Amino acid sequence: MIHQEILKRKNIFQLIDSDWHLRIIQFIVGILMLALYLWIGAGILNLMLNLPHIFNDGWANVAEHIIIDVVLVLAVLELIRILQSYLAVGRVKVTFILDVALVVLIGELIGLWYKASTLTEVGLHIAVIAVLTLLRIVSIRFSPDAVD
């Protein structure tokens, strides 16, 4: 019993104890999440400040920026979900990464709606979104966490 306590205290100052590593990672992830929360707050504030411009610039022009801003806020929320998953499980699930990629690419596709884009650009975006969707389906289907 005393020998185990001595070893435990000795390991506090050595690199073989992984508890310090876990605490540093949790601290860094916590700071990243705090920064993302501030970014979300700034995004929502930006959305609210753009609403009065509807009367000056026209609804269609402002709607483009509002839709893209909302999609970006959703992408940041997905990033927070990834960080929470990492803290809870100790690893990042592929489905969460694919969710973020899908949200961002769908936002880009919506952005192409308002721009003069070629059919090739739109087709490429749709193809990438389709491949990522298939990858997400496959990752869920063959996940080690899936219940048979």
PDB file of C-alpha atoms in Angstrom, residues 3-130:
ATOM      1  CA  HIS A   3       4.843   1.282  -1.977  1.00  0.00           C
ATOM      2  CA  GLN A   4       1.977   2.047  -4.405  1.00  0.00           C
ATOM      3  CA  GLU A   5       1.553   5.524  -2.923  1.00  0.00           C
ATOM      4  CA  ILE A   6       5.273   6.234  -3.349  1.00  0.00           C
ATOM      5  CA  LEU A   7       5.126   5.055  -6.969  1.00  0.00           C
ATOM      6  CA  LYS A   8       2.060   7.202  -7.592  1.00  0.00           C
ATOM      7  CA  ARG A   9       3.753  10.315  -6.202  1.00  0.00           C
ATOM      8  CA  LYS A  10       6.911   9.518  -8.139  1.00  0.00           C
ATOM      9  CA  ASN A  11       4.952   9.174 -11.391  1.00  0.00           C
ATOM     10  CA  ILE A  12       3.463  12.640 -10.974  1.00  0.00           C
ATOM     11  CA  PHE A  13       6.784  14.145 -11.980  1.00  0.00           C
ATOM     12  CA  GLN A  14       7.634  11.616 -14.657  1.00  0.00           C
ATOM     13  CA  LEU A  15       6.457  11.467 -18.225  1.00  0.00           C
ATOM     14  CA  ILE A  16       5.060   7.958 -17.835  1.00  0.00           C
ATOM     15  CA  ASP A  17       2.023   9.277 -15.992  1.00  0.00           C
ATOM     16  CA  SER A  18      -0.546  10.175 -18.655  1.00  0.00           C
ATOM     17  CA  ASP A  19      -2.825  12.149 -16.329  1.00  0.00           C
ATOM     18  CA  TRP A  20      -0.982  15.424 -17.027  1.00  0.00           C
ATOM     19  CA  HIS A  21      -1.320  14.825 -20.761  1.00  0.00           C
ATOM     20  CA  LEU A  22      -5.071  14.314 -20.449  1.00  0.00           C
ATOM     21  CA  ARG A  23      -5.458  17.493 -18.393  1.00  0.00           C
ATOM     22  CA  ILE A  24      -3.467  19.577 -20.902  1.00  0.00           C
ATOM     23  CA  ILE A  25      -5.528  18.233 -23.804  1.00  0.00           C
ATOM     24  CA  GLN A  26      -8.753  18.961 -21.923  1.00  0.00           C
ATOM     25  CA  PHE A  27      -7.533  22.489 -21.186  1.00  0.00           C
ATOM     26  CA  ILE A  28      -6.602  23.137 -24.837  1.00  0.00           C
ATOM     27  CA  VAL A  29      -9.901  21.703 -26.100  1.00  0.00           C
ATOM     28  CA  GLY A  30     -11.739  23.833 -23.542  1.00  0.00           C
ATOM     29  CA  ILE A  31     -10.005  26.961 -24.850  1.00  0.00           C
ATOM     30  CA  LEU A  32     -10.869  25.972 -28.426  1.00  0.00           C
ATOM     31  CA  MET A  33     -14.505  25.476 -27.450  1.00  0.00           C
ATOM     32  CA  LEU A  34     -14.551  28.861 -25.721  1.00  0.00           C
ATOM     33  CA  ALA A  35     -13.148  30.479 -28.864  1.00  0.00           C
ATOM     34  CA  LEU A  36     -15.799  28.722 -30.967  1.00  0.00           C
ATOM     35  CA  TYR A  37     -18.555  29.922 -28.625  1.00  0.00           C
ATOM     36  CA  LEU A  38     -17.261  33.484 -29.018  1.00  0.00           C
ATOM     37  CA  TRP A  39     -17.200  32.992 -32.793  1.00  0.00           C
ATOM     38  CA  ILE A  40     -20.813  31.802 -32.721  1.00  0.00           C
ATOM     39  CA  GLY A  41     -21.776  34.839 -30.647  1.00  0.00           C
ATOM     40  CA  ALA A  42     -20.057  37.125 -33.138  1.00  0.00           C
ATOM     41  CA  GLY A  43     -21.814  35.351 -35.995  1.00  0.00           C
ATOM     42  CA  ILE A  44     -25.237  35.757 -34.398  1.00  0.00           C
ATOM     43  CA  LEU A  45     -24.475  39.410 -33.666  1.00  0.00           C
ATOM     44  CA  ASN A  46     -23.431  39.854 -37.306  1.00  0.00           C
ATOM     45  CA  LEU A  47     -26.718  38.267 -38.419  1.00  0.00           C
ATOM     46  CA  MET A  48     -28.722  40.647 -36.251  1.00  0.00           C
ATOM     47  CA  LEU A  49     -26.781  43.658 -37.488  1.00  0.00           C
ATOM     48  CA  ASN A  50     -27.398  42.659 -41.123  1.00  0.00           C
ATOM     49  CA  LEU A  51     -31.179  42.489 -40.715  1.00  0.00           C
ATOM     50  CA  PRO A  52     -31.746  46.287 -41.002  1.00  0.00           C
ATOM     51  CA  HIS A  53     -29.876  46.284 -44.326  1.00  0.00           C
ATOM     52  CA  ILE A  54     -32.815  44.438 -45.903  1.00  0.00           C
ATOM     53  CA  PHE A  55     -34.604  47.739 -46.391  1.00  0.00           C
ATOM     54  CA  ASN A  56     -31.583  49.446 -47.983  1.00  0.00           C
ATOM     55  CA  ASP A  57     -29.940  46.754 -50.106  1.00  0.00           C
ATOM     56  CA  GLY A  58     -32.895  44.608 -51.026  1.00  0.00           C
ATOM     57  CA  TRP A  59     -34.028  41.338 -49.600  1.00  0.00           C
ATOM     58  CA  ALA A  60     -32.276  38.996 -52.053  1.00  0.00           C
ATOM     59  CA  ASN A  61     -28.803  40.451 -51.506  1.00  0.00           C
ATOM     60  CA  VAL A  62     -29.041  40.346 -47.710  1.00  0.00           C
ATOM     61  CA  ALA A  63     -30.680  36.896 -47.734  1.00  0.00           C
ATOM     62  CA  GLU A  64     -27.600  35.472 -49.446  1.00  0.00           C
ATOM     63  CA  HIS A  65     -25.316  36.687 -46.661  1.00  0.00           C
ATOM     64  CA  ILE A  66     -27.719  35.637 -43.918  1.00  0.00           C
ATOM     65  CA  ILE A  67     -28.104  32.115 -45.306  1.00  0.00           C
ATOM     66  CA  ILE A  68     -24.341  31.683 -45.644  1.00  0.00           C
ATOM     67  CA  ASP A  69     -23.775  33.058 -42.125  1.00  0.00           C
ATOM     68  CA  VAL A  70     -26.359  30.660 -40.676  1.00  0.00           C
ATOM     69  CA  VAL A  71     -24.694  27.705 -42.401  1.00  0.00           C
ATOM     70  CA  LEU A  72     -21.303  28.782 -41.038  1.00  0.00           C
ATOM     71  CA  VAL A  73     -22.738  29.001 -37.517  1.00  0.00           C
ATOM     72  CA  LEU A  74     -24.099  25.469 -37.977  1.00  0.00           C
ATOM     73  CA  ALA A  75     -20.645  24.296 -39.101  1.00  0.00           C
ATOM     74  CA  VAL A  76     -19.098  25.803 -35.951  1.00  0.00           C
ATOM     75  CA  LEU A  77     -21.727  24.036 -33.844  1.00  0.00           C
ATOM     76  CA  GLU A  78     -20.673  20.774 -35.508  1.00  0.00           C
ATOM     77  CA  LEU A  79     -17.046  21.543 -34.631  1.00  0.00           C
ATOM     78  CA  ILE A  80     -18.084  21.967 -31.003  1.00  0.00           C
ATOM     79  CA  ARG A  81     -19.848  18.614 -31.229  1.00  0.00           C
ATOM     80  CA  ILE A  82     -16.577  17.065 -32.447  1.00  0.00           C
ATOM     81  CA  LEU A  83     -14.661  18.547 -29.516  1.00  0.00           C
ATOM     82  CA  GLN A  84     -17.296  17.370 -27.020  1.00  0.00           C
ATOM     83  CA  SER A  85     -17.129  13.892 -28.519  1.00  0.00           C
ATOM     84  CA  TYR A  86     -13.362  13.909 -28.171  1.00  0.00           C
ATOM     85  CA  LEU A  87     -13.596  14.879 -24.508  1.00  0.00           C
ATOM     86  CA  ALA A  88     -16.260  12.257 -23.769  1.00  0.00           C
ATOM     87  CA  VAL A  89     -15.001   9.314 -25.816  1.00  0.00           C
ATOM     88  CA  GLY A  90     -11.312  10.131 -26.218  1.00  0.00           C
ATOM     89  CA  ARG A  91     -11.425   9.952 -29.998  1.00  0.00           C
ATOM     90  CA  VAL A  92     -13.057  11.749 -32.881  1.00  0.00           C
ATOM     91  CA  LYS A  93     -15.749   9.925 -34.793  1.00  0.00           C
ATOM     92  CA  VAL A  94     -15.486  10.018 -38.571  1.00  0.00           C
ATOM     93  CA  THR A  95     -19.198  10.726 -38.900  1.00  0.00           C
ATOM     94  CA  PHE A  96     -18.792  14.016 -37.032  1.00  0.00           C
ATOM     95  CA  ILE A  97     -15.988  15.120 -39.353  1.00  0.00           C
ATOM     96  CA  LEU A  98     -18.101  14.191 -42.359  1.00  0.00           C
ATOM     97  CA  ASP A  99     -21.019  16.156 -40.894  1.00  0.00           C
ATOM     98  CA  VAL A 100     -18.883  19.295 -40.682  1.00  0.00           C
ATOM     99  CA  ALA A 101     -17.608  18.812 -44.224  1.00  0.00           C
ATOM    100  CA  LEU A 102     -21.143  18.300 -45.509  1.00  0.00           C
ATOM    101  CA  VAL A 103     -22.464  21.402 -43.746  1.00  0.00           C
ATOM    102  CA  VAL A 104     -19.635  23.556 -45.107  1.00  0.00           C
ATOM    103  CA  LEU A 105     -19.964  22.193 -48.650  1.00  0.00           C
ATOM    104  CA  ILE A 106     -23.729  22.615 -48.655  1.00  0.00           C
ATOM    105  CA  GLY A 107     -23.155  26.216 -47.529  1.00  0.00           C
ATOM    106  CA  GLU A 108     -20.739  26.672 -50.422  1.00  0.00           C
ATOM    107  CA  LEU A 109     -23.302  25.180 -52.796  1.00  0.00           C
ATOM    108  CA  ILE A 110     -25.894  27.646 -51.525  1.00  0.00           C
ATOM    109  CA  GLY A 111     -23.334  30.411 -52.053  1.00  0.00           C
ATOM    110  CA  LEU A 112     -22.900  29.297 -55.669  1.00  0.00           C
ATOM    111  CA  TRP A 113     -26.620  29.848 -56.161  1.00  0.00           C
ATOM    112  CA  TYR A 114     -26.098  33.592 -55.820  1.00  0.00           C
ATOM    113  CA  LYS A 115     -22.915  33.801 -57.883  1.00  0.00           C
ATOM    114  CA  ALA A 116     -22.302  33.445 -61.573  1.00  0.00           C
ATOM    115  CA  SER A 117     -20.898  29.921 -61.453  1.00  0.00           C
ATOM    116  CA  THR A 118     -20.414  27.405 -64.192  1.00  0.00           C
ATOM    117  CA  LEU A 119     -22.206  24.114 -64.468  1.00  0.00           C
ATOM    118  CA  THR A 120     -18.880  22.374 -63.842  1.00  0.00           C
ATOM    119  CA  GLU A 121     -18.458  24.063 -60.454  1.00  0.00           C
ATOM    120  CA  VAL A 122     -21.983  23.186 -59.370  1.00  0.00           C
ATOM    121  CA  GLY A 123     -21.594  19.612 -60.633  1.00  0.00           C
ATOM    122  CA  LEU A 124     -18.291  19.234 -58.796  1.00  0.00           C
ATOM    123  CA  HIS A 125     -19.813  20.473 -55.553  1.00  0.00           C
ATOM    124  CA  ILE A 126     -22.774  18.112 -55.930  1.00  0.00           C
ATOM    125  CA  ALA A 127     -20.444  15.196 -56.703  1.00  0.00           C
ATOM    126  CA  VAL A 128     -18.296  15.863 -53.628  1.00  0.00           C
ATOM    127  CA  ILE A 129     -21.405  16.184 -51.457  1.00  0.00           C
ATOM    128  CA  ALA A 130     -22.719  12.879 -52.862  1.00  0.00           C
TER     129      ALA A 130
END
